[in-house]
Short mmCIF file of C-alpha atoms in Angstrom, two decimals:
data_model
loop_
_atom_site.label_atom_id
_atom_site.label_comp_id
_atom_site.label_asym_id
_atom_site.label_seq_id
_atom_site.Cartn_x
_atom_site.Cartn_y
_atom_site.Cartn_z
CA VAL X 729 100.32 118.01 67.03
CA VAL X 730 99.19 120.53 69.68
CA GLU X 731 95.64 119.94 68.61
CA GLN X 732 95.98 116.34 69.20
CA THR X 733 97.64 116.84 72.69
CA TYR X 734 94.52 118.62 73.55
CA VAL X 735 92.07 116.25 72.37
CA ALA X 736 93.98 113.61 74.62
CA VAL X 737 93.37 116.09 77.48
CA LEU X 738 89.79 116.00 76.63
CA ILE X 739 89.39 112.38 76.30
CA SER X 740 91.22 111.77 79.62
CA ALA X 741 88.78 114.51 81.17
CA GLY X 742 85.61 112.91 79.79
CA LEU X 743 86.74 109.41 81.23
CA CYS X 744 87.55 110.80 84.72
CA ALA X 745 84.46 112.65 84.80
CA LEU X 746 82.67 109.54 84.03
CA VAL X 747 84.28 107.32 86.78
CA VAL X 748 84.07 110.08 89.45
CA ALA X 749 80.45 110.83 88.60
CA ILE X 750 79.51 107.07 89.10
CA MET X 751 81.37 107.20 92.31
CA VAL X 752 79.78 110.25 93.64
CA GLY X 753 76.31 109.05 92.55
CA ALA X 754 76.64 105.45 93.58
CA SER X 755 75.20 105.78 96.85
CA ARG X 756 71.96 107.27 95.28
CA LEU X 757 71.64 104.56 93.04
CA LEU X 758 72.57 101.55 95.24
CA GLY X 759 71.86 102.84 98.93
CA GLN X 760 68.77 102.54 100.71
CA ARG X 761 66.64 105.52 101.40
CA THR X 762 64.69 105.98 104.68
CA PRO X 763 64.87 109.70 105.56
CA SER X 764 64.01 110.83 108.94
CA ARG X 765 63.85 114.24 110.64
CA ALA X 766 66.54 113.58 113.01
CA LYS X 767 68.71 111.99 110.33
CA GLN X 768 68.03 115.03 107.95
CA SER X 769 69.29 117.33 110.84
CA VAL X 770 72.38 119.18 110.67
CA PHE X 771 75.02 117.88 113.12
CA GLU X 772 75.05 119.39 116.44
CA ALA X 773 76.28 117.90 119.74
CA GLY X 774 72.67 116.86 120.74
CA ASN X 775 70.96 120.51 120.34
CA ARG X 776 69.24 121.98 117.65
CA SER X 777 71.30 124.34 115.25
CA ILE X 778 70.38 127.75 116.28
CA GLY X 779 70.69 130.71 113.63
CA ASP X 780 71.58 131.25 110.16
CA VAL X 781 74.90 129.27 109.26
CA LYS X 782 75.74 131.39 106.20
CA SER X 783 75.80 134.70 108.15
CA HIS X 784 78.03 133.03 110.66
CA ARG X 785 81.23 135.33 111.10
CA PHE X 786 84.73 134.22 110.97
CA PRO X 787 88.04 135.85 111.53
CA ILE X 788 89.05 138.51 108.81
CA LYS X 789 92.49 136.82 108.94
CA PHE X 790 91.26 134.33 106.23
CA TYR X 791 90.32 137.08 103.81
CA LEU X 792 93.82 138.68 104.36
CA THR X 793 95.58 135.19 103.66
CA ALA X 794 93.47 135.18 100.46
CA ILE X 795 94.54 138.68 99.18
CA LEU X 796 98.37 137.90 100.10
CA PHE X 797 97.80 134.85 98.06
CA ILE X 798 96.76 136.40 94.85
CA VAL X 799 99.54 138.85 95.32
CA PHE X 800 102.36 136.12 95.55
CA ASP X 801 100.79 133.52 93.28
CA VAL X 802 100.55 135.87 90.39
CA GLU X 803 104.32 136.49 91.07
CA VAL X 804 104.93 132.86 90.88
CA VAL X 805 102.92 132.60 87.47
CA PHE X 806 105.24 135.19 86.13
CA MET X 807 108.28 133.17 87.10
CA TYR X 808 107.68 130.14 84.91
CA PRO X 809 107.96 131.40 81.59
CA TRP X 810 111.05 133.11 82.64
CA ALA X 811 112.35 130.07 84.12
CA VAL X 812 111.81 128.26 80.81
CA VAL X 813 113.97 130.50 78.62
CA PHE X 814 116.22 131.51 81.62
CA ARG X 815 119.37 130.38 79.77
CA ARG X 816 118.74 132.15 76.78
CA LEU X 817 118.23 135.32 78.68
CA GLY X 818 121.27 135.04 80.87
CA TRP X 819 122.43 137.85 83.26
CA PHE X 820 119.75 139.99 81.90
CA GLY X 821 117.04 137.78 82.63
CA LEU X 822 118.26 137.74 86.06
CA ALA X 823 118.67 141.25 86.87
CA GLU X 824 114.96 141.70 85.39
CA MET X 825 113.52 138.88 87.71
CA ALA X 826 115.53 140.32 90.46
CA ALA X 827 113.99 143.82 90.18
CA PHE X 828 110.71 142.21 90.07
CA VAL X 829 111.13 140.06 92.96
CA LEU X 830 112.67 142.79 95.00
CA VAL X 831 109.62 144.80 94.65
CA LEU X 832 107.43 141.82 96.13
CA GLY X 833 110.04 141.04 98.42
CA VAL X 834 109.80 144.62 100.00
CA GLY X 835 105.82 143.78 100.01
CA LEU X 836 106.64 140.76 101.92
CA ALA X 837 108.94 142.45 104.47
CA TYR X 838 106.11 145.05 104.97
CA VAL X 839 103.31 142.45 105.65
CA TRP X 840 105.50 140.57 108.02
CA LYS X 841 106.43 143.59 109.81
CA VAL X 842 103.13 144.87 110.39
CA GLY X 843 101.97 141.71 111.77
CA ALA X 844 99.57 140.45 108.61
CA LEU X 845 101.24 137.00 109.02
CA GLU X 846 100.52 136.51 112.69
CA TRP X 847 97.94 134.45 113.81
CA GLU X 848 96.73 135.10 117.65
CA MET E 992 94.83 104.58 65.45
CA GLU E 993 96.42 107.45 67.10
CA LEU E 994 93.04 108.27 69.04
CA LEU E 995 92.87 104.69 69.89
CA ILE E 996 96.29 104.66 71.37
CA THR E 997 95.71 107.68 73.41
CA PHE E 998 92.24 106.51 74.57
CA VAL E 999 94.08 103.19 75.94
CA LYS E 1000 96.81 105.25 77.40
CA CYS E 1001 94.12 107.18 79.05
CA VAL E 1002 92.30 104.30 80.58
CA VAL E 1003 95.69 102.97 81.79
CA ALA E 1004 96.52 106.16 83.46
CA LEU E 1005 93.09 106.29 85.22
CA LEU E 1006 93.47 102.56 86.18
CA ILE E 1007 96.85 103.33 87.68
CA VAL E 1008 95.59 106.03 89.76
CA LEU E 1009 92.37 104.22 90.74
CA GLN E 1010 94.28 101.12 91.76
CA VAL E 1011 96.94 103.23 93.62
CA GLY E 1012 94.27 105.21 95.77
CA LEU E 1013 92.31 101.79 96.58
CA LEU E 1014 95.66 99.96 97.61
CA LEU E 1015 96.72 103.09 99.47
CA LEU E 1016 93.37 102.72 101.64
CA TRP E 1017 94.42 99.02 102.59
CA ILE E 1018 98.17 100.25 103.19
CA GLU E 1019 97.12 103.03 105.32
CA ARG E 1020 94.94 100.67 107.62
CA LYS E 1021 97.49 98.01 108.01
CA GLY E 1022 100.28 100.59 108.20
CA SER E 1023 98.69 102.44 110.90
CA ALA E 1024 98.13 99.24 112.62
CA LEU E 1025 101.51 98.23 112.36
CA ILE E 1026 102.89 101.45 113.87
CA GLN E 1027 100.32 101.27 116.67
CA ASP E 1028 100.92 97.75 117.49
CA ARG E 1029 97.58 96.51 116.37
CA VAL E 1030 96.51 93.76 113.88
CA GLY E 1031 94.22 96.06 111.75
CA ALA E 1032 91.42 95.14 109.63
CA ASN E 1033 91.21 91.50 109.36
CA ARG E 1034 87.62 90.41 109.42
CA ALA E 1035 86.37 90.91 105.91
CA ASN E 1036 86.41 87.71 103.82
CA LEU E 1037 84.52 86.31 100.79
CA PHE E 1038 81.38 83.96 101.29
CA GLY E 1039 81.05 85.07 104.97
CA GLY E 1040 84.25 83.20 106.23
CA LEU E 1041 83.91 80.14 104.32
CA LEU E 1042 87.34 80.01 103.04
CA PRO E 1043 89.55 78.50 105.43
CA PHE E 1044 92.03 81.44 104.98
CA ASN E 1045 91.84 85.29 105.42
CA LEU E 1046 92.45 87.20 102.36
CA GLY E 1047 93.56 90.29 104.12
CA ILE E 1048 93.58 92.51 100.92
CA VAL E 1049 89.98 91.42 99.88
CA ASN E 1050 89.01 93.71 102.99
CA THR E 1051 89.68 96.93 101.07
CA LEU E 1052 89.79 95.92 97.58
CA MET E 1053 86.07 94.72 97.71
CA ALA E 1054 84.30 95.06 100.86
CA ASP E 1055 85.24 98.80 101.61
CA PRO E 1056 84.01 100.20 98.35
CA VAL E 1057 80.79 97.87 98.54
CA LYS E 1058 80.11 99.16 102.02
CA LEU E 1059 80.47 102.89 101.39
CA PHE E 1060 78.67 102.61 98.01
CA THR E 1061 75.53 101.02 99.35
CA LYS E 1062 74.96 103.48 102.41
CA GLU E 1063 72.54 105.96 102.42
CA ASP E 1064 73.00 109.24 100.92
CA ILE E 1065 71.98 111.94 103.14
CA VAL E 1066 71.70 115.63 102.31
CA PRO E 1067 70.93 117.63 105.49
CA ASP E 1068 67.98 120.20 105.85
CA GLY E 1069 68.82 123.82 104.42
CA ALA E 1070 71.85 122.34 102.43
CA ASP E 1071 72.33 123.64 98.89
CA HIS E 1072 71.62 120.31 96.78
CA PHE E 1073 73.24 121.18 93.82
CA LEU E 1074 76.54 122.34 95.51
CA HIS E 1075 76.36 119.35 98.13
CA TRP E 1076 76.77 117.07 94.94
CA LEU E 1077 79.19 119.29 92.98
CA ALA E 1078 81.63 119.63 95.85
CA PRO E 1079 82.93 115.90 95.96
CA PHE E 1080 82.96 115.68 92.10
CA VAL E 1081 85.18 118.77 92.01
CA ALA E 1082 87.52 117.74 94.81
CA LEU E 1083 88.22 114.27 93.18
CA PHE E 1084 87.91 115.13 89.43
CA PRO E 1085 91.13 117.48 88.78
CA LEU E 1086 93.26 115.16 90.71
CA PHE E 1087 92.26 111.82 88.62
CA LEU E 1088 93.16 114.22 85.63
CA THR E 1089 96.38 115.15 87.04
CA TYR E 1090 97.88 111.70 86.56
CA ALA E 1091 97.22 111.71 82.97
CA VAL E 1092 100.37 113.97 82.49
CA VAL E 1093 102.48 111.95 84.56
CA PRO E 1094 104.93 109.84 82.56
CA PHE E 1095 104.92 106.09 83.96
CA GLY E 1096 107.41 104.82 81.63
CA ASP E 1097 109.70 105.90 78.51
CA VAL E 1098 108.41 104.34 75.28
CA LEU E 1099 106.69 100.93 74.47
CA VAL E 1100 107.56 99.69 70.82
CA VAL E 1101 104.99 97.61 69.44
CA GLY E 1102 105.59 96.48 65.74
CA GLY E 1103 107.64 99.32 64.45
CA THR E 1104 105.41 102.20 66.25
CA THR E 1105 106.73 103.81 69.16
CA ILE E 1106 104.34 104.92 71.87
CA SER E 1107 105.49 107.35 74.71
CA LEU E 1108 103.98 105.85 78.03
CA GLN E 1109 102.46 109.12 79.15
CA ALA E 1110 98.61 109.41 78.54
CA VAL E 1111 98.72 113.07 77.63
CA GLY E 1112 102.17 114.24 76.30
CA LEU E 1113 101.64 117.94 77.49
CA ASP E 1114 104.62 120.14 76.83
CA VAL E 1115 103.17 122.25 79.75
CA GLY E 1116 103.02 119.35 82.22
CA ILE E 1117 104.04 121.14 85.35
CA LEU E 1118 101.57 124.06 84.86
CA PHE E 1119 98.85 121.41 84.18
CA VAL E 1120 99.53 119.57 87.59
CA LEU E 1121 99.60 122.94 89.56
CA ALA E 1122 96.35 123.99 87.77
CA MET E 1123 94.54 120.81 88.63
CA VAL E 1124 96.00 120.53 92.18
CA SER E 1125 94.77 124.11 92.83
CA LEU E 1126 91.20 123.23 91.71
CA GLY E 1127 91.08 120.73 94.71
CA VAL E 1128 90.36 123.84 97.08
CA TYR E 1129 87.19 124.46 95.18
CA GLY E 1130 85.84 121.08 96.70
CA VAL E 1131 86.86 121.90 100.14
CA VAL E 1132 85.41 125.41 100.20
CA LEU E 1133 82.15 124.08 98.44
CA GLY E 1134 81.71 121.18 100.76
CA GLY E 1135 81.88 123.51 103.75
CA TRP E 1136 79.75 125.98 102.36
CA ALA E 1137 76.76 123.71 100.82
CA SER E 1138 76.40 121.72 104.13
CA ASN E 1139 74.83 124.32 106.18
CA SER E 1140 76.76 123.11 109.25
CA ARG E 1141 79.13 125.11 111.40
CA PHE E 1142 81.72 122.45 111.62
CA ALA E 1143 81.80 122.21 107.64
CA LEU E 1144 81.93 125.84 107.20
CA LEU E 1145 85.02 126.22 109.52
CA GLY E 1146 86.54 123.25 108.12
CA GLY E 1147 86.13 124.70 104.62
CA VAL E 1148 87.30 128.21 105.49
CA ARG E 1149 90.32 126.66 107.33
CA GLY E 1150 91.02 124.30 104.31
CA SER E 1151 90.98 126.96 101.79
CA ALA E 1152 93.40 129.28 103.75
CA GLN E 1153 95.80 126.36 104.30
CA MET E 1154 95.63 125.10 100.75
CA ILE E 1155 96.34 128.42 99.15
CA SER E 1156 99.06 129.42 101.47
CA TYR E 1157 101.18 126.31 100.83
CA GLU E 1158 100.34 126.42 97.02
CA ILE E 1159 102.86 129.45 96.79
CA ALA E 1160 105.65 127.51 98.44
CA MET E 1161 104.66 124.64 96.08
CA GLY E 1162 104.86 126.73 93.00
CA LEU E 1163 108.25 128.47 94.03
CA ALA E 1164 109.85 125.09 94.42
CA LEU E 1165 108.61 123.84 91.20
CA VAL E 1166 110.04 127.19 89.68
CA ALA E 1167 113.63 126.12 90.90
CA VAL E 1168 113.20 122.69 89.27
CA VAL E 1169 111.99 124.13 85.93
CA LEU E 1170 115.26 126.55 86.05
CA THR E 1171 117.09 123.49 86.33
CA TYR E 1172 115.76 121.43 83.45
CA GLY E 1173 114.57 124.27 81.22
CA THR E 1174 111.35 122.54 80.38
CA LEU E 1175 107.76 122.15 81.69
CA ASP E 1176 107.51 118.63 80.08
CA LEU E 1177 107.50 116.04 82.65
CA GLN E 1178 108.55 113.26 80.06
CA GLU E 1179 111.51 115.45 79.07
CA ILE E 1180 112.39 115.90 82.77
CA ALA E 1181 112.27 112.23 83.43
CA ARG E 1182 114.42 111.50 80.48
CA ALA E 1183 117.06 114.10 81.48
CA GLN E 1184 117.45 112.34 84.62
CA GLY E 1185 118.90 109.26 82.70
CA LYS E 1186 122.42 110.78 82.24
CA LEU E 1187 125.19 110.07 84.85
CA MET E 1188 127.21 112.53 86.75
CA TRP E 1189 130.87 111.76 86.89
CA GLY E 1190 129.90 108.41 84.93
CA VAL E 1191 128.73 106.78 88.07
CA VAL E 1192 125.76 108.59 90.14
CA PRO E 1193 122.44 108.87 88.21
CA ALA E 1194 121.73 112.53 87.45
CA TRP E 1195 118.48 112.54 89.61
CA GLY E 1196 117.02 115.94 90.59
CA VAL E 1197 117.49 115.41 94.08
CA PHE E 1198 121.26 115.99 93.90
CA TYR E 1199 120.60 119.51 92.09
CA GLN E 1200 117.41 120.68 93.96
CA PRO E 1201 117.49 118.97 97.68
CA LEU E 1202 115.90 122.12 99.26
CA ALA E 1203 113.05 122.20 96.57
CA LEU E 1204 112.49 118.51 97.18
CA VAL E 1205 111.98 119.12 100.77
CA ILE E 1206 109.68 122.16 100.10
CA LEU E 1207 107.67 120.41 97.74
CA PHE E 1208 107.09 117.37 99.97
CA ILE E 1209 106.15 119.39 102.68
CA ALA E 1210 103.94 121.75 100.93
CA GLY E 1211 102.43 118.60 98.98
CA MET E 1212 101.57 116.95 102.25
CA ALA E 1213 99.71 120.14 103.53
CA GLU E 1214 97.83 120.27 100.27
CA SER E 1215 96.73 116.80 100.88
CA LYS E 1216 95.26 117.81 104.16
CA ARG E 1217 96.50 114.86 106.29
CA ALA E 1218 98.03 114.86 109.55
CA PRO E 1219 100.30 116.72 110.88
CA PHE E 1220 98.45 119.03 108.25
CA ASP E 1221 94.74 117.93 108.82
CA LEU E 1222 93.27 121.12 110.43
CA PRO E 1223 90.53 121.28 108.01
CA GLU E 1224 89.00 117.94 108.98
CA ALA E 1225 90.51 117.97 112.67
CA GLU E 1226 88.14 115.24 113.99
CA SER E 1227 88.82 116.51 117.78
CA GLU E 1228 87.68 119.96 117.02
CA LEU E 1229 85.43 119.91 114.00
CA ILE E 1230 84.06 116.21 113.62
CA ALA E 1231 85.25 115.75 110.26
CA GLY E 1232 85.35 119.48 109.07
CA PHE E 1233 84.33 120.22 105.58
CA PHE E 1234 82.65 116.69 104.96
CA THR E 1235 80.75 116.33 108.32
CA GLU E 1236 77.74 116.34 106.54
CA TYR E 1237 78.51 114.03 103.89
CA SER E 1238 77.83 109.92 103.84
CA GLY E 1239 77.99 107.10 101.56
CA SER E 1240 79.81 107.30 98.27
CA LYS E 1241 80.02 111.10 98.56
CA GLN E 1242 81.97 111.02 101.72
CA SER E 1243 84.15 108.21 100.21
CA VAL E 1244 84.96 110.32 97.36
CA PHE E 1245 86.37 113.08 99.68
CA MET E 1246 88.44 110.05 101.35
CA MET E 1247 89.58 108.95 97.84
CA ALA E 1248 90.69 112.50 97.00
CA ASP E 1249 92.77 112.52 99.89
CA PHE E 1250 94.58 109.26 99.03
CA VAL E 1251 94.87 110.35 95.29
CA GLU E 1252 96.58 113.62 96.40
CA VAL E 1253 99.07 111.59 98.28
CA ALA E 1254 99.73 109.45 95.23
CA ILE E 1255 100.23 112.78 93.16
CA VAL E 1256 102.87 113.88 95.78
CA ALA E 1257 104.64 110.55 95.36
CA ALA E 1258 104.43 110.92 91.63
CA LEU E 1259 105.52 114.34 91.35
CA VAL E 1260 108.65 113.62 93.75
CA THR E 1261 109.42 110.43 91.94
CA THR E 1262 109.39 112.23 88.53
CA LEU E 1263 111.01 115.62 89.22
CA PHE E 1264 113.51 114.39 91.86
CA PHE E 1265 114.17 110.59 91.82
CA GLY E 1266 114.21 109.83 87.89
CA GLY E 1267 110.70 109.00 87.56
CA TRP E 1268 110.55 105.67 85.48
CA GLN E 1269 114.60 105.55 85.20
CA VAL E 1270 116.30 102.60 86.47
CA PRO E 1271 119.97 103.32 87.07
CA TYR E 1272 122.20 102.09 84.19
CA LEU E 1273 119.26 100.79 82.25
CA TYR E 1274 118.81 102.49 78.49
CA ARG E 1275 116.63 101.58 75.61
CA ASP E 1276 118.82 98.62 74.61
CA GLY E 1277 119.71 97.22 78.06
CA PHE E 1278 122.01 97.73 81.01
CA HIS E 1279 125.37 99.84 80.67
CA PHE E 1280 127.40 99.77 83.91
CA PRO E 1281 130.06 102.01 84.68
CA GLY E 1282 133.38 100.26 83.74
CA GLY E 1283 132.22 99.14 80.64
CA PHE E 1284 130.16 96.10 81.45
CA ALA E 1285 127.06 95.91 79.30
CA LEU E 1286 124.08 93.58 79.39
CA ALA E 1287 121.49 93.60 76.58
CA VAL E 1288 117.89 93.66 77.63
CA PRO E 1289 114.83 93.17 75.16
CA SER E 1290 112.97 96.11 74.61
CA LEU E 1291 109.58 94.91 76.09
CA ALA E 1292 111.48 93.98 79.41
CA VAL E 1293 113.16 97.30 79.54
CA THR E 1294 109.54 98.85 79.32
CA ILE E 1295 108.06 96.54 82.11
CA LEU E 1296 111.25 97.23 84.23
CA GLN E 1297 110.67 100.98 83.97
CA ILE E 1298 106.83 100.77 84.74
CA LEU E 1299 107.61 98.75 87.73
CA ALA E 1300 110.39 101.05 88.90
CA PHE E 1301 107.93 103.89 88.71
CA LEU E 1302 105.42 102.07 90.51
CA VAL E 1303 107.95 101.05 93.24
CA LYS E 1304 109.16 104.48 93.94
CA VAL E 1305 105.55 106.04 94.06
CA PHE E 1306 104.69 103.58 96.66
CA ILE E 1307 107.77 104.32 98.65
CA PHE E 1308 107.18 108.01 98.86
CA CYS E 1309 103.26 106.86 99.73
CA TRP E 1310 104.68 105.17 102.40
CA VAL E 1311 107.00 107.87 103.56
CA GLN E 1312 103.76 109.91 103.90
CA ILE E 1313 101.72 107.48 105.87
CA LEU E 1314 104.85 107.07 108.21
CA ILE E 1315 104.70 110.79 108.77
CA ARG E 1316 100.90 110.90 108.98
CA TRP E 1317 100.78 108.44 112.02
CA SER E 1318 104.12 109.89 113.73
CA LEU E 1319 103.29 113.39 114.05
CA PRO E 1320 100.85 115.18 116.26
CA ARG E 1321 98.52 118.07 114.52
CA LEU E 1322 100.15 121.59 114.22
CA ARG E 1323 98.48 124.59 115.80
CA TYR E 1324 97.02 127.08 113.09
CA ASP E 1325 99.31 130.00 113.87
CA GLN E 1326 102.23 127.22 113.43
CA LEU E 1327 100.73 126.06 110.21
CA MET E 1328 100.59 129.82 108.81
CA ASP E 1329 104.07 130.32 110.20
CA LEU E 1330 105.50 127.29 108.49
CA GLY E 1331 103.79 128.28 105.16
CA TRP E 1332 104.49 131.83 104.99
CA LYS E 1333 107.42 132.70 107.29
CA ARG E 1334 109.64 129.72 106.41
CA LEU E 1335 108.94 127.86 103.32
CA LEU E 1336 108.07 130.85 101.26
CA PRO E 1337 111.27 132.57 102.06
CA TYR E 1338 113.28 129.55 101.62
CA ALA E 1339 111.66 128.66 98.31
CA LEU E 1340 112.51 132.22 97.15
CA GLY E 1341 116.08 132.04 98.24
CA ASN E 1342 116.41 128.66 96.46
CA VAL E 1343 115.25 130.09 93.39
CA ALA E 1344 117.84 133.00 93.65
CA VAL E 1345 120.40 130.59 94.26
CA SER E 1346 119.52 128.07 91.54
CA ALA E 1347 119.43 130.85 88.95
CA VAL E 1348 122.68 132.30 90.00
CA LEU E 1349 124.24 128.85 89.91
CA VAL E 1350 122.68 127.93 86.43
CA LEU E 1351 124.57 130.92 84.99
CA LEU E 1352 127.76 130.37 86.78
CA LEU E 1353 128.27 126.75 86.26
CA ALA E 1354 127.03 126.13 82.89
CA GLY E 1355 128.33 122.59 82.98
CA TRP E 1356 126.57 122.23 86.28
CA THR E 1357 123.11 121.10 84.44
CA ARG E 1358 122.60 119.77 81.27
CA ALA E 1359 121.98 122.47 78.66
CA SER E 1360 118.40 122.39 77.35
#
């Protein structure tokens, strides 16, 4: 039965991939093609784009957010199996998870305190 | 035979999500016109207006896709061709797949065979939904990165930080729901909501997890990158954000991804908090109203009523999102991050803690699994 479920996922994935691929490629197949220099240039307000975009710098805040996300999202992932069997675990399970969340809660309080969640 | 049934169910799920997405495009245009006291799109017609009447809905269902799909496909200079193609695919594909695990009805009985009305009866449905919705962030980042444009890059970076920030709150809200029902299977969750509280009120998730509903709804709207959370594509600052350099069908796929995301949030809210396909007091053999009054309904009619109920509920929550989208101004980026990290995350954690204690204290508060 488990194999059948995942065969169904594969069938569904194949259908979705086909439809999305057709939608993405439709313009290439149906649309006109009259390329010109101005049309191919990158959008900018009337000027030519200067410098290399890939080396464009952006605030380090975004990296920090990504790192914090890894920490807390893994925490959430650990909570799912716990939540499913929670009734069987009872108070013991609650205490175990409370200890785990407390450690991460201290972490959250710390990043909050040092201002890692502030955006200026 | 099993494979054929599965195949047909997968096609039906795909058709549902395609139709909901297309109809939302029309509802959005007409709805925004209604809110802004305009008429809205009303010019498109079949055969160049030869018909004596205007088929308003034809506008979207035919004219818009035809227009978008026959536009020129432009890849700007210096863009990464492969990633430029891959980004819209990655943005939409996982969202389409998400609908495969959403139950759109209870069972269909055909000649002695009972078919569960869910394309893929996955026992880890909620995990699957979370995994697929998270994949959407790759479309945004790749689209921004591959375009070789500063506006696109900024939009992609903003979008990635926004989507991952709200994913945590979304995940925690769903943990509280899983605690309440003790299962990850969406069909089982929908079935559990068919019971009654005190013999009168349907036992819908909204009565057990109201805070989780609010958090999930806000986080879901932020994931769909629409106003008031449309910073990745803020048109007054970033032209169109991560899809600035897209045109034709690739751009329409990004637009479609937004609408499908709206539909997914609506379907999740419906399934987890408002009974999914449940019609109050309707069971497999007919209506059983409180007070002993019963009304027998044929099995096929029950199935059709349930599918209709599911679609109606989904459209109601899509409409709520469109109302919010056209009523509220855009947030500032620091407000956005504050809401995600300093409000929704602590509230969701607290909600999980309170739910866990209540589940243990009041064994009868929830249905034992």
